[in-house]
Short mmCIF file of C-alpha atoms in Angstrom, two decimals:
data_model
loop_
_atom_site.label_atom_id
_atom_site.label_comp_id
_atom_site.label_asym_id
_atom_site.label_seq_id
_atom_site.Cartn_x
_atom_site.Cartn_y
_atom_site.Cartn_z
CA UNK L 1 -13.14 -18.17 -71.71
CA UNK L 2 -15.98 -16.18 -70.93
CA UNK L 3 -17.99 -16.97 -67.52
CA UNK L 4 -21.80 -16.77 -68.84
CA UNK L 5 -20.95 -19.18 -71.94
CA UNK L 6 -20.65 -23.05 -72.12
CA UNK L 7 -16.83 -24.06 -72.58
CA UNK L 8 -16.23 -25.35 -75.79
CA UNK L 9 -13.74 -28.45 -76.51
CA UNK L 10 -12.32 -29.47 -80.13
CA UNK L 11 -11.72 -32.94 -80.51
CA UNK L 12 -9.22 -33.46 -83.24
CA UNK L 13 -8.52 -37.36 -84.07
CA UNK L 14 -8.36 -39.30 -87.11
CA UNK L 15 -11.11 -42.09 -85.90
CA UNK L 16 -14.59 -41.28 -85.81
CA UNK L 17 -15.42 -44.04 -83.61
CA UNK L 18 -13.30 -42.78 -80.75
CA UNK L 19 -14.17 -39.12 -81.35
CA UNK L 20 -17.40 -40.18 -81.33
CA UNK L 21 -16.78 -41.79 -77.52
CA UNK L 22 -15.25 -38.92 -76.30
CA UNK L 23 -18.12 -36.41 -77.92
CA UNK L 24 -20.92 -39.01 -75.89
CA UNK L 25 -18.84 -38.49 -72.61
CA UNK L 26 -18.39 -34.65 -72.42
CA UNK L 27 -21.76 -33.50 -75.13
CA UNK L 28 -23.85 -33.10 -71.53
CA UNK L 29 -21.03 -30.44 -69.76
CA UNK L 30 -19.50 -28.64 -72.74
CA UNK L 31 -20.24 -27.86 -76.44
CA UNK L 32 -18.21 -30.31 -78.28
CA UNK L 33 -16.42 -29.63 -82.26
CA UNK L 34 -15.32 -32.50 -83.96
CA UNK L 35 -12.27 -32.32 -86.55
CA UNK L 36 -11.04 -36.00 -88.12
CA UNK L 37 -7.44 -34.56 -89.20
CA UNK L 38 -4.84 -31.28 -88.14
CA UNK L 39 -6.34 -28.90 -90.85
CA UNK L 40 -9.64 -29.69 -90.11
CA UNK L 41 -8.96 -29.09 -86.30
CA UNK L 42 -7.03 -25.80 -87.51
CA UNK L 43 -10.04 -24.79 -89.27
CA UNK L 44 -12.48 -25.37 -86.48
CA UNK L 45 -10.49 -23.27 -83.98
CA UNK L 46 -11.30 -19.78 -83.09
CA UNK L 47 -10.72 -17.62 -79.78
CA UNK L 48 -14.24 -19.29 -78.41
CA UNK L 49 -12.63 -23.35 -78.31
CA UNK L 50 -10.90 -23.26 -74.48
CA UNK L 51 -9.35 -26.78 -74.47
CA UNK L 52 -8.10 -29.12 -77.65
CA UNK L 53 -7.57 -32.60 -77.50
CA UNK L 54 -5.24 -33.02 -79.80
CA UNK L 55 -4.12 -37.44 -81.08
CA UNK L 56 -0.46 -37.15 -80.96
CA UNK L 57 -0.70 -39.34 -84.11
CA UNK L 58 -2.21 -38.73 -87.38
CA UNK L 59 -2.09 -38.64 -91.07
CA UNK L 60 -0.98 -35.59 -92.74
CA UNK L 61 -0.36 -32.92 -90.05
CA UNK L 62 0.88 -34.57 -86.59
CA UNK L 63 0.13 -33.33 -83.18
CA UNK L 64 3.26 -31.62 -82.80
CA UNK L 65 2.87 -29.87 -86.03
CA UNK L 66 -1.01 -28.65 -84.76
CA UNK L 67 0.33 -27.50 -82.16
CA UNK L 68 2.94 -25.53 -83.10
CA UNK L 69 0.35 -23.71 -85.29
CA UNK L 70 -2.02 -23.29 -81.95
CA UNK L 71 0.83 -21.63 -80.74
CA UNK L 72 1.83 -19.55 -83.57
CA UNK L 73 -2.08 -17.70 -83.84
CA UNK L 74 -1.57 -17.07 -80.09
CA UNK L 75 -4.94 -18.70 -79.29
CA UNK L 76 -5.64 -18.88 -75.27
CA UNK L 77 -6.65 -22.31 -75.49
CA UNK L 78 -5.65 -25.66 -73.43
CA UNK L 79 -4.20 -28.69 -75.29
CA UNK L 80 -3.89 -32.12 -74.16
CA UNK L 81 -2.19 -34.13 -76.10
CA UNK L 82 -3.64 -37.81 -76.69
CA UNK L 83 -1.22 -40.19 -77.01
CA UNK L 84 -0.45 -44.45 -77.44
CA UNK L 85 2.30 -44.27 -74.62
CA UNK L 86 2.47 -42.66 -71.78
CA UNK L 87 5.27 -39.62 -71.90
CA UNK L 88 7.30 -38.23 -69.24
CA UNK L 89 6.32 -35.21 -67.87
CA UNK L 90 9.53 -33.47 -69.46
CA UNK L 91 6.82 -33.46 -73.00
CA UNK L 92 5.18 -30.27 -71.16
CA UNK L 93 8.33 -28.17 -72.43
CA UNK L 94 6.78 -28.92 -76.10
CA UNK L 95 4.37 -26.65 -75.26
CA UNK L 96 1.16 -29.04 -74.17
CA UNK L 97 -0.26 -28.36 -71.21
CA UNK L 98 -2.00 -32.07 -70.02
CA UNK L 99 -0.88 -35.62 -71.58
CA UNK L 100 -3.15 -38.31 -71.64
CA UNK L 101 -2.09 -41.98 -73.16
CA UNK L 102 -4.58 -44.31 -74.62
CA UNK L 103 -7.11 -46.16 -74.03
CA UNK L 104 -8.65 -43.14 -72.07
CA UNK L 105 -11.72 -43.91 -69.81
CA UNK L 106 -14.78 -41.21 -68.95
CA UNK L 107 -13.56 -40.02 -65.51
CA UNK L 108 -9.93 -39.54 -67.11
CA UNK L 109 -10.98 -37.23 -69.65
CA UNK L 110 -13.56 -35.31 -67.97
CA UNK L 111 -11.31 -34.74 -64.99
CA UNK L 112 -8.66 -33.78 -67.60
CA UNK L 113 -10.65 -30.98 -69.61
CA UNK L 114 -12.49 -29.93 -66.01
CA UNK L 115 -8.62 -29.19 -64.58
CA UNK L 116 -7.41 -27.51 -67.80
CA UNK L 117 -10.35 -25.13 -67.37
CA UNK L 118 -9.42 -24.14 -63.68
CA UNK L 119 -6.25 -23.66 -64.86
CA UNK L 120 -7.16 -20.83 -67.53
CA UNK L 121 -9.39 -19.55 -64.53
CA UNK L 122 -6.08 -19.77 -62.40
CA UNK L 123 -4.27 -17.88 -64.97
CA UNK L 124 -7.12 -15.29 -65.21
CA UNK L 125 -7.01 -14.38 -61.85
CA UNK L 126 -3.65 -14.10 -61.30
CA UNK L 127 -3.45 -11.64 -64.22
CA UNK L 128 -6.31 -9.75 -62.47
CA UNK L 129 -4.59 -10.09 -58.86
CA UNK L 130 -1.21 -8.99 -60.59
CA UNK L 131 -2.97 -5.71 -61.97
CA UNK L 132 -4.50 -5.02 -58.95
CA UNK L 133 -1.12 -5.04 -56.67
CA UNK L 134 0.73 -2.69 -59.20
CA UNK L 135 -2.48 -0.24 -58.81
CA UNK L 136 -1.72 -0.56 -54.74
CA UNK L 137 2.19 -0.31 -55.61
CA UNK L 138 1.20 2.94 -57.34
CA UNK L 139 -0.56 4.28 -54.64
CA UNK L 140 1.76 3.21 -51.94
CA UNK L 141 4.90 4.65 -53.27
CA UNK L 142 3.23 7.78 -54.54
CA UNK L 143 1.17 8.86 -51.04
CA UNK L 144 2.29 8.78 -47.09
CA UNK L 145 1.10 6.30 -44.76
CA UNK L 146 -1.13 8.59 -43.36
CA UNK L 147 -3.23 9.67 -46.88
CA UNK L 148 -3.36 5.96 -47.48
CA UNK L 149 -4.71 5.59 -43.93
CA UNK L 150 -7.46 8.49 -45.11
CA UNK L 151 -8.14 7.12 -48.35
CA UNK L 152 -11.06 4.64 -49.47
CA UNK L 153 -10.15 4.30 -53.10
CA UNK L 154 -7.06 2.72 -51.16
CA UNK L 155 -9.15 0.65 -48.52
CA UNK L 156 -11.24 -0.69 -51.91
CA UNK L 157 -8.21 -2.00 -53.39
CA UNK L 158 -6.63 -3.82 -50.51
CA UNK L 159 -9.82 -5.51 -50.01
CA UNK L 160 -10.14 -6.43 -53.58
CA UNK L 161 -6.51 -8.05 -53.00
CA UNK L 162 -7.36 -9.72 -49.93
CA UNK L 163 -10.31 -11.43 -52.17
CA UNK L 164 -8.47 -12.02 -55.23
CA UNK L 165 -5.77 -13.43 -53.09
CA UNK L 166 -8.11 -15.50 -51.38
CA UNK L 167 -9.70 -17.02 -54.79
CA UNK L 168 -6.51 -17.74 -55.83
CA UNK L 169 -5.67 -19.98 -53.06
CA UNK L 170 -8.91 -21.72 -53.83
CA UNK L 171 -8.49 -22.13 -57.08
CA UNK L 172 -6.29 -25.77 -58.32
CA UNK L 173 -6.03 -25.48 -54.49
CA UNK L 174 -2.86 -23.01 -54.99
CA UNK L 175 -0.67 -24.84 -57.41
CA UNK L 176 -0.91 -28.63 -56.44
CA UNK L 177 0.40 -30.88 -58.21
CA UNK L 178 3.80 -30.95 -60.32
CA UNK L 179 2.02 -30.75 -63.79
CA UNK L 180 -0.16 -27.55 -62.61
CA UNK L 181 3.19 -25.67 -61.96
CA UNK L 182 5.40 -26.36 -64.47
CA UNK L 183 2.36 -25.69 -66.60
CA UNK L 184 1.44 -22.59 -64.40
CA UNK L 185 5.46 -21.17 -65.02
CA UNK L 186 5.07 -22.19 -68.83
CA UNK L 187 1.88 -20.02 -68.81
CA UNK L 188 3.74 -16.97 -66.78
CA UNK L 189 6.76 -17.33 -69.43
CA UNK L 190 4.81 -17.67 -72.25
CA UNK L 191 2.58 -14.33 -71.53
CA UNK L 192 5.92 -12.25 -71.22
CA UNK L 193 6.58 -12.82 -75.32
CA UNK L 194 3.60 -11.43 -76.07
CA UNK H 1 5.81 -25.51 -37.36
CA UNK H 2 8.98 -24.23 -38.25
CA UNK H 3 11.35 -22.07 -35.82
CA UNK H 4 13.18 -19.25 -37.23
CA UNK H 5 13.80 -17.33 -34.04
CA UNK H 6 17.16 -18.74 -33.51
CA UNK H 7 18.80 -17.21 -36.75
CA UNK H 8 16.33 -14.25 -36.86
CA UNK H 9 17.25 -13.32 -33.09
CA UNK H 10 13.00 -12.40 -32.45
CA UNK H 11 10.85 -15.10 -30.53
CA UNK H 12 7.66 -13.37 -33.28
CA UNK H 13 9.17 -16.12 -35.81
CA UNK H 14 9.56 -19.08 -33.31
CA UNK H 15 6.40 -20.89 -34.58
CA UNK H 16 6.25 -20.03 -38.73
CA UNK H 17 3.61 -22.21 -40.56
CA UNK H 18 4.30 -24.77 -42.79
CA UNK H 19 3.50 -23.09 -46.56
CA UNK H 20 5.16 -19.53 -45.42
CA UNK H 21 6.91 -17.49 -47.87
CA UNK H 22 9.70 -14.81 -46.70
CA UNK H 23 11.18 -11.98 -48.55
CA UNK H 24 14.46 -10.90 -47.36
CA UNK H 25 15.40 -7.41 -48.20
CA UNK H 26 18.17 -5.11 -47.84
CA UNK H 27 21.34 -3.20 -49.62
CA UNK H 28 23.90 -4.51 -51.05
CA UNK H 29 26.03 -6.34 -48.84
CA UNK H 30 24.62 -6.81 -45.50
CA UNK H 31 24.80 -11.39 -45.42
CA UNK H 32 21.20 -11.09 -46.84
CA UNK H 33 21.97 -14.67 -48.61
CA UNK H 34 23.93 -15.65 -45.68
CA UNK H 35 20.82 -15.67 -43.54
CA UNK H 36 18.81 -17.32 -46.02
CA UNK H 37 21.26 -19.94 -46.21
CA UNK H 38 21.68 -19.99 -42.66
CA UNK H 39 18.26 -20.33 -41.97
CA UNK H 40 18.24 -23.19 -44.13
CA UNK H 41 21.13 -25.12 -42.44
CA UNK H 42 19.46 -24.37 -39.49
CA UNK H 43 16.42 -26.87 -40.47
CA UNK H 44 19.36 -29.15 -41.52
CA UNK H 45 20.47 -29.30 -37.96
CA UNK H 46 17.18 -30.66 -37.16
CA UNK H 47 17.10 -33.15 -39.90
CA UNK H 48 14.57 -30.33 -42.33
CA UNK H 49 15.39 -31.24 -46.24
CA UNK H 50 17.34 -27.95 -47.95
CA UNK H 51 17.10 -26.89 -51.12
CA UNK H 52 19.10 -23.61 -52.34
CA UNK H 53 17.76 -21.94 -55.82
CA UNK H 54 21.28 -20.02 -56.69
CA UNK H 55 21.73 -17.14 -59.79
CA UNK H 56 25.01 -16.42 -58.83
CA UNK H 57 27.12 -19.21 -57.50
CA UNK H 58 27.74 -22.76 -58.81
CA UNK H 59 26.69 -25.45 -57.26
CA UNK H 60 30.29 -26.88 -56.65
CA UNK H 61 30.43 -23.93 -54.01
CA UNK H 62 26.88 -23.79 -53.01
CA UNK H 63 27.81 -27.77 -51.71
CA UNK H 64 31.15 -26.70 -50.39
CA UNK H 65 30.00 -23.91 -48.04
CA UNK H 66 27.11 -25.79 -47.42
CA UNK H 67 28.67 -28.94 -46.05
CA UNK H 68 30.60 -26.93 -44.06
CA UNK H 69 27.95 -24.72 -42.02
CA UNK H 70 26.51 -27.80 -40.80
CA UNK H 71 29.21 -30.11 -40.49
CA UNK H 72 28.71 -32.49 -38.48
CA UNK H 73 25.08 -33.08 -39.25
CA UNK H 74 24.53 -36.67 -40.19
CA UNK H 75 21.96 -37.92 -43.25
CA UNK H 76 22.32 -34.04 -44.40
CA UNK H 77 20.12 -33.74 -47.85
CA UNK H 78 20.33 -30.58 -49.81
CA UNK H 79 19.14 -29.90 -53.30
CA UNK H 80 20.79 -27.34 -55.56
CA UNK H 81 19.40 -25.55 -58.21
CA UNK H 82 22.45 -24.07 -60.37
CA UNK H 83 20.92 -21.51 -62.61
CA UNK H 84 23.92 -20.22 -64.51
CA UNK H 85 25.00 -23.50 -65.37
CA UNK H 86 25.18 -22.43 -68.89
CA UNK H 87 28.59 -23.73 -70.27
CA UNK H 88 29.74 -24.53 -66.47
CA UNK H 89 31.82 -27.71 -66.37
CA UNK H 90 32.35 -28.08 -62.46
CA UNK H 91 32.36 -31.53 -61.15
CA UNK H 92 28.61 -31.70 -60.79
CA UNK H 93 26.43 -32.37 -63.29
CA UNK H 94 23.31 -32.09 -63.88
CA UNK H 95 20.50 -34.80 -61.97
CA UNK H 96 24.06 -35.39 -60.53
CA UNK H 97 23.31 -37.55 -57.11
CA UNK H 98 25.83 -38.21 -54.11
CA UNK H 99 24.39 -39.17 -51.13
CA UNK H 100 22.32 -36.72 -49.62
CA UNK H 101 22.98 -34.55 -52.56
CA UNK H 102 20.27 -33.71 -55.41
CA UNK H 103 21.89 -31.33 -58.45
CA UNK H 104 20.10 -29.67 -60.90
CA UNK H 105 21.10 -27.47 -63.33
CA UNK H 106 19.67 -24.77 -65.47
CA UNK H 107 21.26 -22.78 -68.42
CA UNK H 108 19.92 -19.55 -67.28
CA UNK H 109 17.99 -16.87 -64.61
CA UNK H 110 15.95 -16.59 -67.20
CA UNK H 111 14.82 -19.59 -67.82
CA UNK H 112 12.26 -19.92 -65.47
CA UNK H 113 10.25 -23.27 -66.90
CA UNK H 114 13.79 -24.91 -66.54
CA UNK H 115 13.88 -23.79 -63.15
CA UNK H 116 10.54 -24.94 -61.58
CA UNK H 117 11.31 -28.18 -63.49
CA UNK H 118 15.04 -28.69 -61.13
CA UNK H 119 13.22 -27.51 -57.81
CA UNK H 120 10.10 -29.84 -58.44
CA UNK H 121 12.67 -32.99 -58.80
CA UNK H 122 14.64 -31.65 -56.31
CA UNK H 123 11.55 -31.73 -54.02
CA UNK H 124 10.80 -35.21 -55.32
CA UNK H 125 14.31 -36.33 -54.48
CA UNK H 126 14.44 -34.49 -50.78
CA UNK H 127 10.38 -36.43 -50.19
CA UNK H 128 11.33 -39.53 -51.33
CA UNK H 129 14.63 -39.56 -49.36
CA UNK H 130 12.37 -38.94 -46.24
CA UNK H 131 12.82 -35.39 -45.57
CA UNK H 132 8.96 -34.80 -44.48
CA UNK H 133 9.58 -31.24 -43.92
CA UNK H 134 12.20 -28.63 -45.32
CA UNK H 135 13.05 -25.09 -46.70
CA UNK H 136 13.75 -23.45 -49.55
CA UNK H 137 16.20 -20.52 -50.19
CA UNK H 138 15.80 -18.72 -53.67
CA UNK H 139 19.00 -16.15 -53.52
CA UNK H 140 18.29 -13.86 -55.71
CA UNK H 141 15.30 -11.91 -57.32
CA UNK H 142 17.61 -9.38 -58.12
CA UNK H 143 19.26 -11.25 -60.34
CA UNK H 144 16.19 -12.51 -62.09
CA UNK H 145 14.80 -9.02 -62.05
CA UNK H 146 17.94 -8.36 -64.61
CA UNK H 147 16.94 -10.81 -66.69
CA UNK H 148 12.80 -10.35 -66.71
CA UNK H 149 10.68 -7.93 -65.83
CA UNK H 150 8.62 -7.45 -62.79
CA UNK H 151 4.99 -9.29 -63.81
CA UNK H 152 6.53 -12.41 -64.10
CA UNK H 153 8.87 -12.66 -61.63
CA UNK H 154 5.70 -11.51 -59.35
CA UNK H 155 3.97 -14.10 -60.82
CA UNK H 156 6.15 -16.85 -60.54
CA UNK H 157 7.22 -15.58 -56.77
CA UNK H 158 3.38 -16.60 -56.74
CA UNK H 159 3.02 -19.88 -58.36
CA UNK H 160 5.87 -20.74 -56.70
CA UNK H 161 4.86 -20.02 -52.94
CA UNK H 162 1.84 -21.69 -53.79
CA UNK H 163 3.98 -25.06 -54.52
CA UNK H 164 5.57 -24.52 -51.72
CA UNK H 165 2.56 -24.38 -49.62
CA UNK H 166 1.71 -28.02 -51.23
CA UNK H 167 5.03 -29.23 -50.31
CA UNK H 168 5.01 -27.78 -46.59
CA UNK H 169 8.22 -26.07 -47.12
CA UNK H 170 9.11 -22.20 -45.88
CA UNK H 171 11.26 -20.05 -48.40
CA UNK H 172 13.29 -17.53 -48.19
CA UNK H 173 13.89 -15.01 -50.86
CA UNK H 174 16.50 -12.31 -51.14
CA UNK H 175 16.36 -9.12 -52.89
CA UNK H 176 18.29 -6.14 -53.23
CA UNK H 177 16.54 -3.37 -51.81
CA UNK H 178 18.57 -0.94 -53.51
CA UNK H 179 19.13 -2.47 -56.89
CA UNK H 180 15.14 -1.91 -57.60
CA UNK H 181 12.73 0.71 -57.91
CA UNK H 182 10.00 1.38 -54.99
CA UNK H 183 7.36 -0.08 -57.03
CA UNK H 184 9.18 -2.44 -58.42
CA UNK H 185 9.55 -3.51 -54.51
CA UNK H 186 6.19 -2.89 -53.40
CA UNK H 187 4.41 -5.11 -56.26
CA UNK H 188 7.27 -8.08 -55.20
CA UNK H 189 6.59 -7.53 -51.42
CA UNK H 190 2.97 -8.47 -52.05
CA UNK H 191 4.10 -12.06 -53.75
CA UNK H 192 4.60 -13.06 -49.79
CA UNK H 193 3.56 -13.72 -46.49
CA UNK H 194 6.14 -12.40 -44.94
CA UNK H 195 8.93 -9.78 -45.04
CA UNK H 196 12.46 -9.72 -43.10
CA UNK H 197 13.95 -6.07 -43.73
CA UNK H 198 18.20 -5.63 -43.01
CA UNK H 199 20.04 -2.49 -42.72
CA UNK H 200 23.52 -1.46 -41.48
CA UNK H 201 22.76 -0.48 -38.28
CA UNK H 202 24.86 1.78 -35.63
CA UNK H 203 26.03 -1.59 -33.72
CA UNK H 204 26.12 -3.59 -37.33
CA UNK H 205 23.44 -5.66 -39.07
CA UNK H 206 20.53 -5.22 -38.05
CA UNK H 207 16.88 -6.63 -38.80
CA UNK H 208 13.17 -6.55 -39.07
CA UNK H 209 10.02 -8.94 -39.52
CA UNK H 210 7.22 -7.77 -40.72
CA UNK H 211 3.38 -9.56 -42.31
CA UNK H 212 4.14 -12.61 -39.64
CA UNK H 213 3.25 -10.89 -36.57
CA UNK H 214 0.84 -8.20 -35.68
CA UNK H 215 2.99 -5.44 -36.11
CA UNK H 216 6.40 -5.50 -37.43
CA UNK H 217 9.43 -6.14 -34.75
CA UNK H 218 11.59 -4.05 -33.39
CA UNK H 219 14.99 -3.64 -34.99
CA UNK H 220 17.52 -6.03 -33.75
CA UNK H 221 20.70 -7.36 -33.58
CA UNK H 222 21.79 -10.50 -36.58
#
């Protein structure tokens, strides 16, 4: 997800009627694709879509099997997976990062796609925050205390850390909730096969 | 708050926020995990939930040694994490429940989405059995650092102070100062709040706080 640009969401679900609802809620906030089966949804996803909602069940290719072939192209996106029941939270080692079970209402999905967002920005920063403290490591192991004390290119960087640090904590508020760090871990895992 | 001065001999950690994370580090064999369990059964003295995140031991003698530091302490609850559970047939199982006892177990170090799974129902288990506040002992990063590499246990040292922070728990985490590179201890230092350094000293173990006070303490006596 780039900062300047408008997220984009793909709706994938086999009835127009209720893609249609979900396309009227979020059509004002993001720029909203439309696919009515898994191939179509396949087809309409590129590196610029940052969160899927994906039906859990469909003709032809199910949920599962979209998502398997999300994971496969190595796409950065966020999927929630739509579903008739509500799973337990043990479904998040399949790989999807938010559940939500049918009938969903407005606030429920907006609140859904505006948290999967943060998290990508969550993951973002910690990348950048993780980059930054192996640059200080560097510098730290490789000079005495009293060069570092002399040295701005040093002062720069552990103020950079202090701010990074300090978005972080802002951002998801930490790690709240028990979905956001399972989810957060997955995302940590996940990054290491890559 | 949470008082630490009692097992860490230095009044600086008498008054440790609620959300603090702790590195322990030392060499090999100076009771690092000791005093990270210790300082756990010390907030089981005063009725503080435990939970112990363990690579190397089962939970069969996490539970054992446990029970006896703080025997005596009545309505004791203690989660257990068993991450080497893999093809362990001791006489816990997994989501295994006694009273006052929450097991989980995980096939792996490694497997660190298994992990964060067991201590978030472990903290679930500890809340809803009343334990408002409590503390956390992950022993060791050592061992995880064998099984991945540095960015991600940095980065779920991270996520997982942050959850920790939610909770109002302090942790404790132990690593092997000598077992690890100087980077690789730098970039892991920087994952917490805190750090406790140990060393053999001339009149025996000896140790350090430093990033919860001012300045760091002086060496003394554990």
């Amino acid at each position: 997800m780039t900062d300047s640009a408008v997220p984009v969401v793909l709706i994938v679900e086999d009835e127009p009627d209720v893609a249609e609802t979900y396309n009227l809620w979020l059509a004002d906030d993001y720029e909203v694709r439309i696919a009515g089966d898994g191939d179509e949804g396949l087809d309409r996803l590129d590196e610029e879509v940052d969160v899927v909602l994906l039906d859990r069940m469909m003709p032809g290719l199910s949920g599962d099997e979209v998502l398997e072939r999300i994971r496969e192209r190595e796409l950065n996106c966020r999927v929630a997976m739509v579903t008739a029941v509500e799973p337990d939270f043990d479904i998040l080692e399949m790989g999807f990062d938010a559940y939500l079970s049918k009938p969903i209402r407005s606030a429920e999905l907006i609140e859904t796609v505006e948290k999967l967002l943060e998290r990508s920005t969550y993951d973002r920063l910690l990348q950048e925050y993780y980059a930054l403290v192996e640059k200080q490591a560097t510098l730290e192991t490789a000079k005495s205390g009293a060069e570092l004390a002399e040295s701005d290119k040093y002062a720069r960087l552990q103020s950079r850390v202090a701010d990074l640090q300090e978005e972080l904590s802002q951002t998801m508020g930490g790690v709240e909730d028990d979905t956001d760090f399972i989810t957060a871990i997955q995302q940590i895992s996940g990054s290491e096969d890559s | 708050m949470y008082d630490l001065a009692s097992v860490l001999k230095t009044e600086a950690v008498s008054n440790v926020r609620p959300g603090t994370s702790i590195l322990i580090a030392g060499p090999a064999m100076t009771g690092k995990e000791s005093l990270a369990i210790e300082i756990l059964a010390e907030g089981s003295r005063n009725g503080d939930g435990a939970l112990v995140v363990s690579t190397g031991d089962s939970a069969e003698n996490i539970v054992e040694d446990y029970r006896d530091r703080v025997a005596g302490v009545s309505n004791l609850q203690l989660g257990v994490v068993d991450c080497r559970a893999e093809g362990s047939n001791g006489s816990l199982a997994d989501g295994d429940t006694p009273p006052g006892l929450h097991v989980h177990k995980v096939s792996s170090p490694g497997d660190l989405t298994g992990i964060g799974i067991g201590i978030t129902k472990c903290l679930e288990a500890l809340h809803g059995a009343g334990a408002e506040n409590g503390r956390m002992a992950l022993v060791s990063l050592s061992t995880m650092l064998t099984y991945t590499d540095r960015e991600t246990v940095f980065k779920f040292c991270h996520v997982l102070s942050s959850r920790l922070d939610a909770a109002g728990y302090v942790g404790v985490f132990t690593i092997d100062s000598g077992a690890h590179d100087d980077q690789t201890l730098q970039v892991i230092k920087q994952a917490f709040d805190g750090l406790v350094e140990i060393r053999d000293g001339e009149s025996g173990r000896e140790g350090r706080v430093m990033g919860l006070t001012d300045g760091p303490t002086d060496w003394t006596a554990l």
